[in-house]
PDB file of C-alpha atoms in Angstrom:
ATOM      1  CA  UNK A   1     -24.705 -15.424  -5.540  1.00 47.00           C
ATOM      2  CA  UNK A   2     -23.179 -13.116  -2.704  1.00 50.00           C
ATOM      3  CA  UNK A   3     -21.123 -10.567  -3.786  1.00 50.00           C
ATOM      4  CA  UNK A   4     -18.310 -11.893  -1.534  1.00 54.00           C
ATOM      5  CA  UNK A   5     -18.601 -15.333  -2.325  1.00 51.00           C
ATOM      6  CA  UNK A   6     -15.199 -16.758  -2.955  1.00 47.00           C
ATOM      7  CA  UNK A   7     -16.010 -18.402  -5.962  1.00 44.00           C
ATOM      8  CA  UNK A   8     -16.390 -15.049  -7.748  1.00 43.00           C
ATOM      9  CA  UNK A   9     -12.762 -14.456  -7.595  1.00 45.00           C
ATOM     10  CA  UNK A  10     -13.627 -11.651  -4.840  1.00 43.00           C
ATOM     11  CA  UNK A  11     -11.271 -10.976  -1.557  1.00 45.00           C
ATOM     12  CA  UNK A  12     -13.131 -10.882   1.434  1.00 41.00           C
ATOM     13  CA  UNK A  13     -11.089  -7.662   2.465  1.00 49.00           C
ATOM     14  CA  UNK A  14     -13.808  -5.812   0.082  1.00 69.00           C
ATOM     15  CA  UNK A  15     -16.794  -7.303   1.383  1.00 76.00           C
ATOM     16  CA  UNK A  16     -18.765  -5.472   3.472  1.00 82.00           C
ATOM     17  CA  UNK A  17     -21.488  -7.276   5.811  1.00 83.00           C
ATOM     18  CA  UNK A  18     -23.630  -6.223   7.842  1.00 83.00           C
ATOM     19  CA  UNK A  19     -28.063  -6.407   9.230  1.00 88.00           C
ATOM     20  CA  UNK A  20     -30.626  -3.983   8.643  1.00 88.00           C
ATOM     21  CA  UNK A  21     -33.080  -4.230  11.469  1.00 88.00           C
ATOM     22  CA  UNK A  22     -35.697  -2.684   9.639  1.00 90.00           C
ATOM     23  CA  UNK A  23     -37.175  -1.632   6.223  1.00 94.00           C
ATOM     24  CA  UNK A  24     -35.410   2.117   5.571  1.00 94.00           C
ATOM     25  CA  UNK A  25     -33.167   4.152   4.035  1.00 96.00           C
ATOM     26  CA  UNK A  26     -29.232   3.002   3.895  1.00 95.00           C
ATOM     27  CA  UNK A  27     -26.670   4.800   3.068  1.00 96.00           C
ATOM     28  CA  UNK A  28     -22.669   3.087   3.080  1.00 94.00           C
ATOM     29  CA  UNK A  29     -20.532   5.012   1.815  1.00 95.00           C
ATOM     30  CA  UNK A  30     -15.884   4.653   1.333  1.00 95.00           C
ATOM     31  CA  UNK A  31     -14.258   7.359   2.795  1.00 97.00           C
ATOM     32  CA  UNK A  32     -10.344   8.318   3.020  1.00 97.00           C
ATOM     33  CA  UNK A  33      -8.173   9.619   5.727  1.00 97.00           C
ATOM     34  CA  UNK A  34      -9.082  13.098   4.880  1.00 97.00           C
ATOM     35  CA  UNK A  35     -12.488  12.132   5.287  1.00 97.00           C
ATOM     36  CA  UNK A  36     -13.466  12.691   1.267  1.00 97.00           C
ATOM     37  CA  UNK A  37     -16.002  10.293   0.087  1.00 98.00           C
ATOM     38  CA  UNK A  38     -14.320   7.942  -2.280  1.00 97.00           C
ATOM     39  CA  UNK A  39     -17.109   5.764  -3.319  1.00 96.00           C
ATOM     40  CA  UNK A  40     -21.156   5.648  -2.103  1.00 96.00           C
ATOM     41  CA  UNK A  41     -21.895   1.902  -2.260  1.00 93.00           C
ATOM     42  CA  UNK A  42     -25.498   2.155  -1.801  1.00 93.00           C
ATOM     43  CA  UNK A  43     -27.999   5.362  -1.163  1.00 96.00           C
ATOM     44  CA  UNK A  44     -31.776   4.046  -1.345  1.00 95.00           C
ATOM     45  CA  UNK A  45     -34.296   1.788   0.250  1.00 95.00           C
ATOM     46  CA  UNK A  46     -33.743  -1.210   2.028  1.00 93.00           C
ATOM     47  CA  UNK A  47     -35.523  -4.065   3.087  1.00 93.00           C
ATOM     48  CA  UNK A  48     -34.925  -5.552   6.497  1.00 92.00           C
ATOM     49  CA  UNK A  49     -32.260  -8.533   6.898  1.00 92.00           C
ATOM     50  CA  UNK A  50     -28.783  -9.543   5.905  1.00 89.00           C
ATOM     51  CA  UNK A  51     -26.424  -7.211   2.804  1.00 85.00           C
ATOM     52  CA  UNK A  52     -23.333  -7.538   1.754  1.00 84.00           C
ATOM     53  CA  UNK A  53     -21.575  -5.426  -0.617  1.00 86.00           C
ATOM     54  CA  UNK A  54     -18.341  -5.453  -2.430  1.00 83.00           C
ATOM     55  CA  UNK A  55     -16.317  -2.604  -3.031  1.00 88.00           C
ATOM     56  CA  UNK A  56     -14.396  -2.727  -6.383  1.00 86.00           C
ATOM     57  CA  UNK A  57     -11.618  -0.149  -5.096  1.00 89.00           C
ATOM     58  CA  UNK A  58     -12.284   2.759  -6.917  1.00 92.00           C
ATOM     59  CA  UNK A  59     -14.038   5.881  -6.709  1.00 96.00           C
ATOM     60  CA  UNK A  60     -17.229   7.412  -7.858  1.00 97.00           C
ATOM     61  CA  UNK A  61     -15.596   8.270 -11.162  1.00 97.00           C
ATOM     62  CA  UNK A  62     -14.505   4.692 -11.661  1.00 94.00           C
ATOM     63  CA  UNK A  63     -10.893   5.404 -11.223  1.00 95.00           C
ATOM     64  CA  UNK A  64      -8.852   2.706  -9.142  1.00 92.00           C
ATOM     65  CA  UNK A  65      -8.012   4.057  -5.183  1.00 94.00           C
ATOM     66  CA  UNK A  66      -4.494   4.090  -4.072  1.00 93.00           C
ATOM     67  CA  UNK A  67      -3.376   0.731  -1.573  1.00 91.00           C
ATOM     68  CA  UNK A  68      -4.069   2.240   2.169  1.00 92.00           C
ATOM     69  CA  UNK A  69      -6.713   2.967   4.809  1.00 93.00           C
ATOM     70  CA  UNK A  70     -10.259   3.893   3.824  1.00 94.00           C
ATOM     71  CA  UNK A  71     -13.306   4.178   6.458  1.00 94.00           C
ATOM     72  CA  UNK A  72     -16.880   3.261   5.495  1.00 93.00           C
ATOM     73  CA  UNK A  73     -19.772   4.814   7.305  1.00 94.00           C
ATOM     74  CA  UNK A  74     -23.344   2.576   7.455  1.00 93.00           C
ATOM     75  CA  UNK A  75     -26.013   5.576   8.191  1.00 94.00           C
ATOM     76  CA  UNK A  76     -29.637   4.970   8.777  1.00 92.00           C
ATOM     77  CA  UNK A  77     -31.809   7.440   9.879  1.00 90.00           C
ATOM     78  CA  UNK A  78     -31.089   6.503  13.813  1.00 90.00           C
ATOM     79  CA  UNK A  79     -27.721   4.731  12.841  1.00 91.00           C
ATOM     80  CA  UNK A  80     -24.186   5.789  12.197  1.00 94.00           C
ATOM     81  CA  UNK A  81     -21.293   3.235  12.384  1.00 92.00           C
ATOM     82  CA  UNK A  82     -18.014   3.418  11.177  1.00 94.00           C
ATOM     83  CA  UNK A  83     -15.349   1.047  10.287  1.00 91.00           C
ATOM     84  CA  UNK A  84     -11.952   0.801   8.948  1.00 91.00           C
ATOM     85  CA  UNK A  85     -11.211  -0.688   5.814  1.00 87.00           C
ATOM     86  CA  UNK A  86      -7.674  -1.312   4.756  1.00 84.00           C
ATOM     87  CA  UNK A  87      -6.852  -1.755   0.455  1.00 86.00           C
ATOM     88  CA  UNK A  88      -3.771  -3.719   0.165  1.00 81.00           C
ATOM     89  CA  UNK A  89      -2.889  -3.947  -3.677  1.00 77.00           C
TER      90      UNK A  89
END
């Protein structure tokens, strides 16, 4: 199953969806207003089509994130989008 598929039990608010184009290197990783990374979701190879991933809210230590506004950056090697994210508890 999708890691944002309802029937996990999983808000959508997490889920983060989006198309590789090709085969490469992805990197997605949570950022906070300050601009310190929070969280790296994924840092490897990728095969071309659809991902979806589901942030758990907390950091790269496993600790839970305060409620608030967090950024994630999608980064490819000719890539670079940002979007905000917004953790409601």
């Amino acid at each position: 199953p999708s890691p944002c598929d309802l029937t996990l039990g999983l808000y959508l608010y997490n889920c983060l969806k989006f198309d590789i184009p090709l085969d490469e290197l992805v990197n997605v990783s949570v950022y906070d207003v300050r601009g310190v990374n929070v969280k790296t979701l994924i840092n490897g190879f990728q095969t071309a089509g659809s991902l979806s991933l589901f942030w758990d809210a907390t950091d790269n230590g496993g600790q839970q994130v305060s409620a608030g506004l967090y950024f994630y950056i999608i980064k490819t090697s000719d890539f670079r989008d940002t979007k905000k994210l917004i953790y409601v508890k």
